[in-house]
Amino acid sequence: MPVHDLGYRSWGGVVRGSVSRVLAIAETGCRLALKSTWVKRILLFAWMPILFWGSGLYFAEQTLQESTSSLLERSSAERAMQEIGREIRGEVLPLAVANELDFMPGSAALAAALQDADSNETRRVVWRWLLMTYFRYPQAAAMIFLLGFVAPGLVSRDFRSRAFLLYFSRPIGRLEYVLGKLLIPAIFLTFISTLPALALYVTGLFLSPDLTVIALTWDVPFRVILATLVLVIPTASLAIALSSLTQESRFASFAWFAVWMLGQGAWFAVLLSQAINMDSEPDHILEMGGMKGWSPLSLYMALGEVQNWVFGFDELKNVWPSLLVLVVLSMVSLAVFWRRIGRSIHS
Amino acid sequence: MQPLITLSGITKRFGAHLALRDVDLEIGSGVTGLLGPNGAGKSTLIKLLLGLVRSTSGSGTVLGQPLGRKNGRWIRSRIGYVPEDDCYIPGLTGVEVVRFSATLSGMDPVEGLRRAHEILDFCGMKEDRYRAIEGYSTGMRQKVKFAAALVHDPDLLILDEPTSGLDPEERDALLSRVRILARRHGKSVLLSTHILPDVQSVCDHVIILANGQVRLNQSLEVINRPVADVISVQMDSGIGDFVPALKALGYQAFVDDTGKVGIRSGDAALHESIWQVARETGAVVHTISPAKNSLESVFLKSIEEQADART
């Protein structure tokens, strides 16, 4: 005989609101995604670049502080280091940035800031540039792989296993389902982009000479959050919409990677054709800004351009076509997702 | 006492297909069986009650709340639904599915887990609750679906073919749980099924739906009541001569679907006449009893009416 009552018992506890239901959907989705070893690996690797960018920040801070500290307080060895620091900051780095990183956005502003005598202004630009490149290069790539593994199954799996009835026979509506599902990629992307970027910012604060740096760089965390939104909203919407179009996760996965590869391929084809037409190197075309108008062709480039604007390395008048593409893509994707869910419920 | 569900003139059209036509219905508390052939409109009716589809016309209330999307959430928070189809989230264990259902109903996750274990105990699910649901047998999945529907302690349970695919032992156990919930815990149950013995076993009331229309809405007690003025005679032999001989004496005699002879008469001398005719025709009478409507005959009659309506 069981030691406890196995009969039915009534329940009269507190029932929570809609937010708890959204969180329940997101929590279950995250838990299921984390059962994949590949997802765990990608999450781990996505945090690796922070070490490299952290080193860059450390190096930048050392250079800034060495080049600006008082000569009188230093020993001869320290003075020699200081001289080297000044030389690196004033000559070597600007030259290196101008020559070697000229294909990267914001490199001209960075080179100019490095030559600026005002180290606070230099610090602001360097931090923003490091964070912008962090979002634009390693984290954008990590995002593509991570969502390629996490998102395709989020809705298609519910279609395949007819889990809709499990959701919609409960007191939840379409909005809670959509928000819950969107929250899953958003949580993963926040984990691999916002958290490390904010950690990088805090590291910068610890490395800086005093806390007045917070007053100078207060905008950086907000830019990081805005950059996260730019990264999350269009990509999560697209990934979820693709997932809702099929019952087979692999088709959604294929479509997801195809969108990025085809877009980037088309952009690259235009770059090559321009280089051939102008009898020039592709790097030179990029330096001259010859591909500006073509960025909306590639989702990756469009995201990058808007990230440049978010971190203050470009103006809105230059990036609005890319911004428009991202807004339209998000809206269309959400509309498709909304409609597909509606059909499933009411059919 | 206010009925649990009232529907008035409900019509639901999917394009050219009329799934429900002018349905008027009142369902009270207790266990109600919803019977009907495939395509009768049972699933549409259930979705309508859950607020998942909107009626083309008509109105109604569920648990005192008007039907429609506005009250859909409230209604669903008081209903536990066991769908006919297998619906689960791959990768979750049985207890995780039930806990997830609890949190979707607004329970705190920790409380939801505690409650999930409690309900799985009630449903007879043992250590298998920790296994991934994809590896479950049909019976185990039915238990998990049943537990998920019950976890938030609903007032009304809607069970869509809950015993399909179950072996006799599991079927009896599930029906016994339904009986316990209804009799001891005051839950109301709407049981949609094809299996008539299930309805006979647990239901107080029966609704037969055919071709989108309500054909019968009656308590099982009334259905099982002896039919007034009809005597049922079971014959061992000689039925061919027996029925015409009775008719010759002026009785309304007929052979029913079960092979028994039904005789409609208020005549006090009927019994004597039966024995006399049997003697004269050499027929062997096995039993004479008051005629009863069986659920099966009532159901078949409704289906025939549907077929007639189609032709």
XYZ file of C-alpha atoms in Angstrom:
658
model
C 0.000 0.000 0.000
C 1.448 3.381 -0.928
C 2.555 5.572 1.948
C 0.861 8.609 0.428
C -2.551 9.210 -1.062
C -2.588 8.303 -4.741
C -6.152 9.444 -5.237
C -7.239 12.585 -6.980
C -6.873 15.808 -5.049
C -8.312 19.179 -5.935
C -6.029 22.145 -6.501
C -6.754 25.699 -5.516
C -3.470 27.550 -5.894
C -2.713 30.908 -7.454
C -2.959 31.152 -11.234
C -0.399 33.483 -12.762
C -0.822 35.816 -15.733
C 0.039 35.713 -19.423
C 3.722 36.565 -18.920
C 4.271 33.342 -16.990
C 2.823 31.380 -19.920
C 5.142 33.098 -22.388
C 8.062 32.308 -20.097
C 6.919 28.696 -19.761
C 6.985 28.284 -23.557
C 10.409 29.942 -23.761
C 11.842 27.928 -20.880
C 10.708 24.617 -22.345
C 12.035 25.590 -25.780
C 15.425 26.553 -24.344
C 15.602 23.355 -22.312
C 14.861 21.257 -25.388
C 17.415 23.154 -27.482
C 20.065 22.657 -24.826
C 19.629 18.900 -25.101
C 21.562 19.155 -28.371
C 25.307 18.753 -27.949
C 25.880 20.877 -31.032
C 24.010 23.798 -29.505
C 26.128 23.527 -26.350
C 29.299 23.471 -28.453
C 28.232 26.526 -30.441
C 27.387 28.399 -27.247
C 30.820 27.601 -25.875
C 32.612 28.628 -29.061
C 30.522 31.785 -29.336
C 32.082 33.001 -26.094
C 35.656 32.371 -27.313
C 36.089 35.590 -29.334
C 35.534 37.614 -26.188
C 39.065 36.632 -25.110
C 40.530 38.118 -28.270
C 38.447 41.264 -28.038
C 39.225 41.521 -24.322
C 42.926 41.384 -25.157
C 42.379 44.173 -27.668
C 40.682 46.263 -25.024
C 43.463 45.574 -22.528
C 46.094 46.524 -25.088
C 44.220 49.713 -26.017
C 43.875 50.740 -22.371
C 47.539 50.057 -21.649
C 48.569 52.143 -24.637
C 46.245 54.983 -23.695
C 47.398 55.070 -20.086
C 51.100 54.704 -20.865
C 50.977 57.513 -23.343
C 49.211 59.989 -21.059
C 50.589 59.415 -17.519
C 52.887 61.967 -15.902
C 56.601 61.770 -16.713
C 57.750 62.939 -13.289
C 56.307 59.983 -11.412
C 58.090 57.431 -13.518
C 61.399 55.586 -13.375
C 63.606 55.570 -16.440
C 62.345 52.150 -17.504
C 58.773 53.276 -17.127
C 59.537 56.419 -19.099
C 60.919 54.293 -21.886
C 57.702 52.220 -21.869
C 55.716 55.422 -21.932
C 57.611 56.625 -24.974
C 56.922 53.360 -26.697
C 53.255 53.698 -25.742
C 53.078 57.154 -27.217
C 54.764 55.996 -30.377
C 52.380 53.063 -30.724
C 49.323 55.187 -30.139
C 50.351 58.180 -32.230
C 52.082 56.507 -35.149
C 52.090 52.731 -35.306
C 48.430 52.035 -34.550
C 46.877 54.733 -36.763
C 49.093 53.570 -39.627
C 48.230 49.929 -39.024
C 44.522 50.682 -38.853
C 44.653 52.870 -41.948
C 46.610 50.319 -43.973
C 45.612 46.907 -42.685
C 42.050 47.383 -41.453
C 40.915 49.778 -44.150
C 38.296 47.319 -45.428
C 36.551 47.372 -42.042
C 33.859 49.923 -41.295
C 34.813 52.754 -38.958
C 38.539 52.247 -39.510
C 39.036 55.881 -40.628
C 37.304 57.178 -37.487
C 39.388 54.810 -35.377
C 42.657 55.882 -36.966
C 41.749 59.546 -36.440
C 40.744 58.939 -32.817
C 44.026 57.168 -32.093
C 45.875 60.283 -33.149
C 43.638 62.474 -31.020
C 45.399 63.982 -28.006
C 42.261 63.634 -25.911
C 42.525 60.107 -24.550
C 38.913 60.121 -23.368
C 37.684 60.704 -26.887
C 40.075 58.022 -28.119
C 38.778 55.609 -25.472
C 35.157 56.212 -26.489
C 35.882 55.535 -30.131
C 38.080 52.509 -29.441
C 35.504 50.866 -27.173
C 32.668 51.466 -29.580
C 34.722 50.205 -32.490
C 35.718 47.053 -30.648
C 32.110 46.335 -29.704
C 30.863 47.103 -33.201
C 33.351 44.684 -34.765
C 32.505 42.150 -32.075
C 28.831 42.244 -33.039
C 29.497 42.462 -36.726
C 32.003 39.667 -37.236
C 32.286 36.827 -34.699
C 28.856 37.181 -33.127
C 27.016 37.556 -36.420
C 28.641 34.333 -37.605
C 27.890 32.603 -34.296
C 24.306 33.815 -34.566
C 23.869 32.237 -38.004
C 25.111 28.858 -36.772
C 23.311 28.981 -33.444
C 19.922 29.862 -34.919
C 20.533 27.344 -37.691
C 20.557 24.671 -35.013
C 18.040 26.073 -32.528
C 15.276 27.745 -34.519
C 14.259 25.349 -37.345
C 12.648 22.878 -34.964
C 10.847 25.370 -32.775
C 7.584 25.500 -34.699
C 7.983 22.741 -37.291
C 8.300 20.230 -34.455
C 4.990 21.440 -33.001
C 3.368 20.977 -36.420
C 4.807 17.503 -36.830
C 3.865 16.253 -33.385
C 0.522 18.114 -33.398
C 1.574 19.833 -30.187
C -0.629 22.810 -31.073
C -3.546 21.225 -29.259
C -1.384 20.932 -26.161
C -0.754 24.672 -26.291
C -4.048 26.045 -27.514
C -6.353 23.910 -25.390
C -4.791 25.903 -22.530
C -5.640 29.471 -21.619
C -3.101 30.894 -24.039
C -3.589 32.765 -27.278
C -1.628 33.219 -30.451
C 0.259 36.205 -29.066
C 1.643 34.288 -26.086
C 2.698 31.427 -28.351
C 4.419 33.757 -30.820
C 6.173 35.719 -28.077
C 7.214 32.547 -26.266
C 8.706 31.079 -29.423
C 10.465 34.338 -30.370
C 11.918 34.557 -26.902
C 13.826 31.299 -27.372
C 16.229 32.548 -30.111
C 16.297 35.927 -28.366
C 17.553 34.330 -25.149
C 20.252 32.398 -26.977
C 21.354 35.452 -28.950
C 21.428 37.580 -25.823
C 23.593 34.940 -24.206
C 26.153 34.975 -27.002
C 26.119 38.685 -27.847
C 24.741 41.026 -25.188
C 26.219 39.284 -22.156
C 29.776 39.036 -23.545
C 29.563 42.577 -24.945
C 28.482 43.948 -21.576
C 31.185 41.848 -19.921
C 33.669 43.469 -22.315
C 32.388 46.889 -21.326
C 32.708 46.116 -17.612
C 36.218 44.794 -18.238
C 36.991 48.103 -19.913
C 35.726 49.946 -16.844
C 37.961 47.889 -14.567
C 40.972 48.526 -16.794
C 40.373 52.260 -17.081
C 42.124 54.735 -14.744
C 39.059 55.901 -12.814
C 35.292 55.759 -12.697
C 34.835 59.030 -14.605
C 35.022 56.755 -17.642
C 31.423 55.718 -16.884
C 30.285 59.288 -17.532
C 32.177 59.261 -20.846
C 30.971 55.882 -22.015
C 27.466 55.699 -20.516
C 25.995 55.326 -23.979
C 27.940 52.145 -24.761
C 25.670 49.687 -22.825
C 22.627 51.242 -24.495
C 24.265 50.854 -27.889
C 24.969 47.216 -27.025
C 21.308 46.658 -26.151
C 20.170 48.413 -29.331
C 22.651 46.360 -31.350
C 21.211 43.216 -29.748
C 17.708 44.241 -30.793
C 18.945 44.871 -34.333
C 20.492 41.417 -34.319
C 17.636 39.574 -32.616
C 14.403 40.946 -34.095
C 14.944 40.306 -37.820
C 16.917 37.095 -37.428
C 14.627 35.485 -34.837
C 11.539 36.498 -36.842
C 12.965 35.068 -40.045
C 14.117 31.837 -38.408
C 10.754 31.265 -36.726
C 8.823 32.100 -39.903
C 10.885 29.566 -41.863
C 10.258 26.996 -39.149
C 6.519 27.620 -39.327
C 6.429 26.955 -43.066
C 7.241 23.269 -42.808
C 6.828 20.180 -40.672
C 10.408 19.134 -41.401
C 13.062 20.933 -39.387
C 15.739 20.098 -41.937
C 13.922 22.051 -44.657
C 13.715 25.089 -42.382
C 17.379 24.667 -41.520
C 18.314 24.444 -45.192
C 16.255 27.545 -46.017
C 17.889 29.458 -43.154
C 21.442 28.800 -44.325
C 20.418 29.329 -47.943
C 19.090 32.822 -47.163
C 22.468 33.863 -45.730
C 24.600 32.145 -48.323
C 22.610 33.289 -51.342
C 22.432 36.874 -50.080
C 26.131 37.030 -49.356
C 26.895 35.260 -52.640
C 24.861 37.812 -54.581
C 26.578 40.691 -52.784
C 29.978 39.173 -53.488
C 29.092 38.664 -57.147
C 28.222 42.363 -57.449
C 31.503 43.284 -55.747
C 33.500 41.146 -58.169
C 31.675 42.495 -61.194
C 32.358 46.055 -60.052
C 36.014 45.219 -59.471
C 36.243 43.738 -62.972
C 34.421 46.695 -64.548
C 36.585 49.242 -62.782
C 39.742 47.169 -63.209
C 40.372 47.411 -59.488
C 40.835 45.248 -56.395
C 37.675 44.302 -54.415
C 39.300 45.788 -51.270
C 39.676 49.077 -53.091
C 35.995 49.071 -54.093
C 35.068 48.532 -50.440
C 37.420 51.320 -49.301
C 35.822 53.691 -51.785
C 32.379 52.743 -50.444
C 31.362 51.422 -53.861
C 29.202 48.656 -52.332
C 27.181 50.883 -50.008
C 24.030 50.770 -52.080
C 24.215 46.988 -52.460
C 24.233 46.077 -48.768
C 20.481 45.369 -48.593
C 21.127 42.518 -51.026
C 22.785 40.528 -48.280
C 21.148 40.122 -44.899
C 24.578 39.844 -43.320
C 25.781 43.126 -44.839
C 22.491 44.876 -44.054
C 22.783 43.840 -40.415
C 26.406 45.010 -40.361
C 25.553 48.406 -41.799
C 22.850 49.012 -39.231
C 25.245 47.901 -36.478
C 27.719 50.540 -37.766
C 25.023 53.162 -37.335
C 24.092 51.881 -33.869
C 27.711 52.222 -32.714
C 28.042 55.654 -34.286
C 30.284 54.821 -37.236
C 27.782 55.708 -39.917
C 24.851 58.032 -40.387
C 21.196 57.108 -40.735
C 21.007 58.720 -44.164
C 23.533 56.153 -45.402
C 22.068 53.049 -43.793
C 18.312 53.578 -44.154
C 17.919 51.121 -47.066
C 19.459 48.370 -44.932
C 17.355 49.388 -41.945
C 14.257 49.344 -44.131
C 15.116 45.864 -45.404
C 15.458 44.585 -41.833
C 12.184 46.208 -40.739
C 10.280 44.838 -43.749
C 11.845 41.399 -43.319
C 10.841 41.316 -39.649
C 7.289 42.417 -40.386
C 6.777 39.974 -43.244
C 8.283 37.122 -41.223
C 6.079 37.841 -38.227
C 3.011 38.135 -40.458
C 3.783 34.758 -42.052
C 4.308 33.173 -38.632
C 1.117 34.728 -37.254
C -0.931 33.490 -40.186
C 0.473 29.981 -40.105
C -0.300 29.625 -36.416
C -3.810 30.984 -36.943
C -4.462 28.448 -39.660
C -3.268 25.599 -37.490
C -5.493 26.581 -34.599
C -8.640 27.136 -36.598
C -8.346 24.265 -39.061
C -29.471 24.228 -11.790
C -27.752 26.074 -14.616
C -26.613 23.807 -17.462
C -22.887 23.487 -18.044
C -23.127 24.057 -21.759
C -25.935 25.644 -23.740
C -25.864 26.022 -27.481
C -28.541 27.736 -29.488
C -28.754 27.629 -33.267
C -25.024 26.985 -33.675
C -23.934 26.605 -37.274
C -20.334 26.199 -38.389
C -19.363 26.290 -42.005
C -15.884 25.559 -43.408
C -16.125 26.915 -46.937
C -18.779 24.832 -48.679
C -18.800 22.196 -45.947
C -21.384 22.532 -43.217
C -19.811 20.980 -40.113
C -22.548 21.898 -37.646
C -26.068 22.892 -38.579
C -28.400 24.679 -36.250
C -27.305 22.846 -33.127
C -29.439 23.406 -30.042
C -28.070 21.673 -27.016
C -28.030 21.726 -23.244
C -25.521 19.686 -21.330
C -25.724 19.424 -17.580
C -23.250 18.204 -15.021
C -22.232 14.549 -14.826
C -20.774 12.392 -17.566
C -22.166 13.000 -21.038
C -21.352 10.774 -23.966
C -20.990 12.427 -27.344
C -21.584 9.842 -30.034
C -21.503 10.116 -33.769
C -19.972 8.584 -36.853
C -16.849 10.044 -38.462
C -17.521 13.481 -39.881
C -20.552 14.004 -37.648
C -19.115 17.269 -36.309
C -17.926 16.065 -32.884
C -14.424 17.534 -33.143
C -15.769 20.821 -34.507
C -18.205 20.992 -31.606
C -15.370 20.391 -29.132
C -13.162 23.057 -30.740
C -16.088 25.428 -30.626
C -16.566 24.772 -26.919
C -12.854 25.410 -26.359
C -13.121 28.714 -28.194
C -10.667 27.587 -30.876
C -13.126 28.068 -33.722
C -15.877 30.626 -34.060
C -19.383 29.624 -35.016
C -20.754 30.971 -38.280
C -23.999 31.736 -36.507
C -25.730 31.023 -33.227
C -24.770 31.561 -29.647
C -24.048 29.630 -26.500
C -22.433 29.501 -23.104
C -19.865 27.235 -21.521
C -19.646 27.194 -17.718
C -21.822 30.282 -17.717
C -19.575 32.294 -20.044
C -20.659 33.244 -23.567
C -18.861 31.372 -26.339
C -16.279 33.231 -28.372
C -12.665 34.279 -28.385
C -13.213 36.959 -25.761
C -13.996 34.375 -23.111
C -11.978 31.598 -24.742
C -9.085 31.878 -22.326
C -11.285 31.812 -19.253
C -13.236 28.861 -20.604
C -10.048 26.975 -21.451
C -8.687 27.648 -17.988
C -11.638 25.702 -16.567
C -11.607 22.895 -19.142
C -9.253 19.938 -19.389
C -9.059 18.576 -22.913
C -7.721 15.193 -23.976
C -7.391 15.310 -27.770
C -7.877 12.242 -29.895
C -4.608 12.743 -31.748
C -1.236 12.080 -30.263
C 0.014 15.506 -29.381
C 3.237 15.852 -27.478
C 6.471 17.770 -27.509
C 9.265 15.441 -28.579
C 12.205 15.367 -26.208
C 10.203 15.940 -23.049
C 9.618 13.233 -20.463
C 6.116 12.360 -19.309
C 6.397 14.381 -16.134
C 7.837 17.341 -18.068
C 4.848 17.297 -20.437
C 2.416 17.393 -17.515
C 4.442 20.080 -15.739
C 4.532 22.101 -18.969
C 0.748 21.833 -19.222
C 0.508 23.052 -15.637
C 2.699 26.097 -16.322
C 0.752 26.829 -19.523
C -2.329 26.935 -17.332
C -0.654 29.554 -15.164
C 0.779 27.435 -12.350
C 4.057 28.267 -10.736
C 6.742 25.921 -12.196
C 7.628 24.354 -8.827
C 3.986 23.896 -7.876
C 3.352 22.605 -11.400
C 5.993 19.916 -10.954
C 4.559 18.860 -7.603
C 1.065 18.725 -9.054
C 2.307 16.826 -12.142
C 3.673 14.062 -9.908
C 0.446 13.990 -7.917
C -1.700 13.604 -11.029
C 0.615 11.038 -12.607
C 0.291 9.003 -9.413
C -3.479 9.202 -9.796
C -3.191 8.103 -13.422
C -1.116 5.093 -12.469
C 2.047 6.272 -14.180
C 5.079 4.975 -12.366
C 8.812 5.285 -13.128
C 8.060 5.599 -16.843
C 7.208 9.226 -16.202
C 10.959 9.971 -16.374
C 11.321 8.531 -19.883
C 11.095 10.549 -23.104
C 7.527 10.490 -24.360
C 8.481 9.332 -27.876
C 9.210 5.886 -26.480
C 5.828 5.512 -24.788
C 3.189 2.947 -25.674
C -0.291 4.170 -26.666
C -1.552 3.463 -23.166
C 1.197 5.506 -21.538
C 0.608 8.418 -23.900
C -3.094 8.337 -23.087
C -2.231 8.461 -19.389
C 0.050 11.455 -19.924
C -2.590 13.241 -22.024
C -5.169 12.529 -19.347
C -2.842 13.792 -16.615
C -1.998 16.915 -18.627
C -5.713 17.664 -19.010
C -6.346 17.189 -15.316
C -3.313 18.917 -13.835
C -4.965 22.315 -13.346
C -8.035 20.799 -11.683
C -10.614 21.747 -14.331
C -14.360 21.794 -13.763
C -15.106 20.182 -17.109
C -13.133 17.422 -18.821
C -13.509 16.918 -22.551
C -12.221 13.530 -23.583
C -11.942 12.824 -27.293
C -11.682 9.084 -27.919
C -9.726 8.514 -24.698
C -9.866 4.715 -24.868
C -8.925 4.193 -28.512
C -5.893 1.951 -28.804
C -6.004 0.851 -25.175
C -6.047 -2.768 -24.066
C -9.088 -3.885 -22.004
C -7.284 -3.506 -18.677
C -6.076 0.024 -19.436
C -9.503 0.918 -20.799
C -11.224 -0.216 -17.620
C -8.697 1.707 -15.514
C -9.250 4.901 -17.481
C -13.034 4.613 -17.317
C -12.764 3.934 -13.625
C -10.780 7.176 -13.201
C -13.461 9.044 -15.146
C -16.077 7.543 -12.844
C -14.108 8.547 -9.730
C -13.662 12.106 -10.991
C -17.342 12.450 -11.790
C -18.863 10.688 -8.799
C -16.455 11.603 -6.005
C -14.971 14.893 -7.139
C -17.917 16.451 -8.937
C -16.166 16.873 -12.276
C -18.295 17.079 -15.370
C -17.118 15.057 -18.318
C -17.920 15.195 -22.005
C -16.831 11.890 -23.494
C -16.623 11.786 -27.264
C -16.228 8.239 -28.485
C -17.159 5.577 -30.986
C -17.116 2.858 -28.370
C -20.694 2.376 -27.159
C -19.851 0.134 -24.176
C -17.670 2.995 -22.830
C -20.660 5.283 -22.913
C -22.881 2.622 -21.404
C -20.304 2.096 -18.685
C -19.727 5.658 -17.432
C -22.208 8.099 -18.920
C -25.351 9.550 -17.428
C -26.438 11.258 -20.592
C -26.008 10.686 -24.319
C -25.873 13.052 -27.258
C -25.844 11.615 -30.740
C -24.548 13.873 -33.421
C -24.902 12.948 -37.075
C -24.347 15.003 -40.168
C -23.734 18.107 -38.037
C -27.094 17.820 -36.294
C -28.134 16.635 -32.864
C -30.137 13.443 -33.375
C -30.604 12.535 -29.760
C -30.037 14.237 -26.431
C -31.276 12.007 -23.675
C -30.295 10.473 -20.377
C -29.036 6.924 -20.531
C -31.612 5.960 -17.953
C -34.415 6.919 -20.340
C -32.745 5.138 -23.232
C -32.423 1.947 -21.199
C -35.987 2.129 -19.871
C -38.358 -0.627 -21.113
C -40.318 0.479 -24.143
C -43.977 0.918 -23.225
C -46.420 -1.660 -24.700
C -43.744 -3.627 -26.546
C -42.913 -7.191 -25.670
C -39.725 -8.814 -26.898
C -39.757 -12.521 -27.690
C -36.568 -14.448 -28.230
C -37.172 -17.538 -30.353
C -35.146 -20.698 -30.632
C -36.892 -21.771 -33.857
C -39.996 -21.284 -36.011
C -39.772 -17.525 -36.297
C -40.869 -17.650 -39.981
C -44.403 -18.893 -39.197
C -44.704 -17.271 -35.775
C -44.682 -13.618 -36.895
C -47.372 -13.979 -39.687
C -49.583 -15.965 -37.332
C -49.406 -13.182 -34.724
C -50.124 -10.588 -37.396
C -53.167 -12.648 -38.451
C -54.472 -12.301 -34.912
C -54.234 -8.493 -35.290
C -50.975 -7.868 -33.355
C -48.231 -5.537 -34.640
C -45.321 -7.963 -34.768
C -41.858 -7.341 -36.260
C -38.357 -8.755 -36.156
C -35.876 -6.251 -34.722
C -32.137 -5.807 -35.545
C -31.165 -8.293 -32.842
C -33.346 -11.060 -34.330
C -35.955 -10.879 -31.600
C -39.658 -10.575 -32.294
C -41.167 -7.297 -31.069
C -44.904 -7.218 -30.443
C -46.645 -3.925 -29.853
C -49.862 -4.290 -27.910
C -51.650 -3.161 -24.812
C -53.703 -6.359 -24.867
C -53.802 -8.123 -21.486
C -54.171 -11.465 -23.288
C -50.977 -11.033 -25.294
C -48.936 -13.544 -23.297
C -51.617 -16.181 -23.712
C -51.784 -15.460 -27.441
C -48.018 -15.832 -27.804
C -48.036 -19.299 -26.237
C -51.046 -20.310 -28.279
C -49.490 -19.204 -31.581
C -46.239 -20.922 -30.629
C -48.086 -24.165 -30.000
C -49.982 -23.891 -33.300
C -46.936 -23.047 -35.442
C -44.460 -25.321 -33.618
C -42.206 -22.391 -32.776
C -39.943 -22.630 -29.725
C -40.015 -19.575 -27.469
C -36.859 -18.959 -25.448
C -37.758 -15.861 -23.398
C -40.483 -13.236 -23.188
C -39.505 -9.872 -21.694
C -40.436 -6.198 -21.880
C -38.599 -4.672 -24.866
C -35.664 -2.343 -24.107
C -33.925 0.202 -26.293
C -30.250 -0.630 -26.473
C -27.770 2.201 -26.973
C -26.579 0.399 -30.050
C -30.044 0.278 -31.595
C -30.640 3.936 -30.771
C -27.303 4.866 -32.284
C -27.881 2.780 -35.420
C -31.312 4.290 -35.820
C -29.799 7.766 -35.720
C -27.211 6.837 -38.312
C -29.887 5.380 -40.564
C -31.810 8.624 -40.293
C -28.626 10.414 -41.331
C -28.201 8.104 -44.324
C -31.845 8.624 -45.271
C -31.413 12.373 -45.014
C -28.409 12.178 -47.367
C -30.263 10.150 -49.986
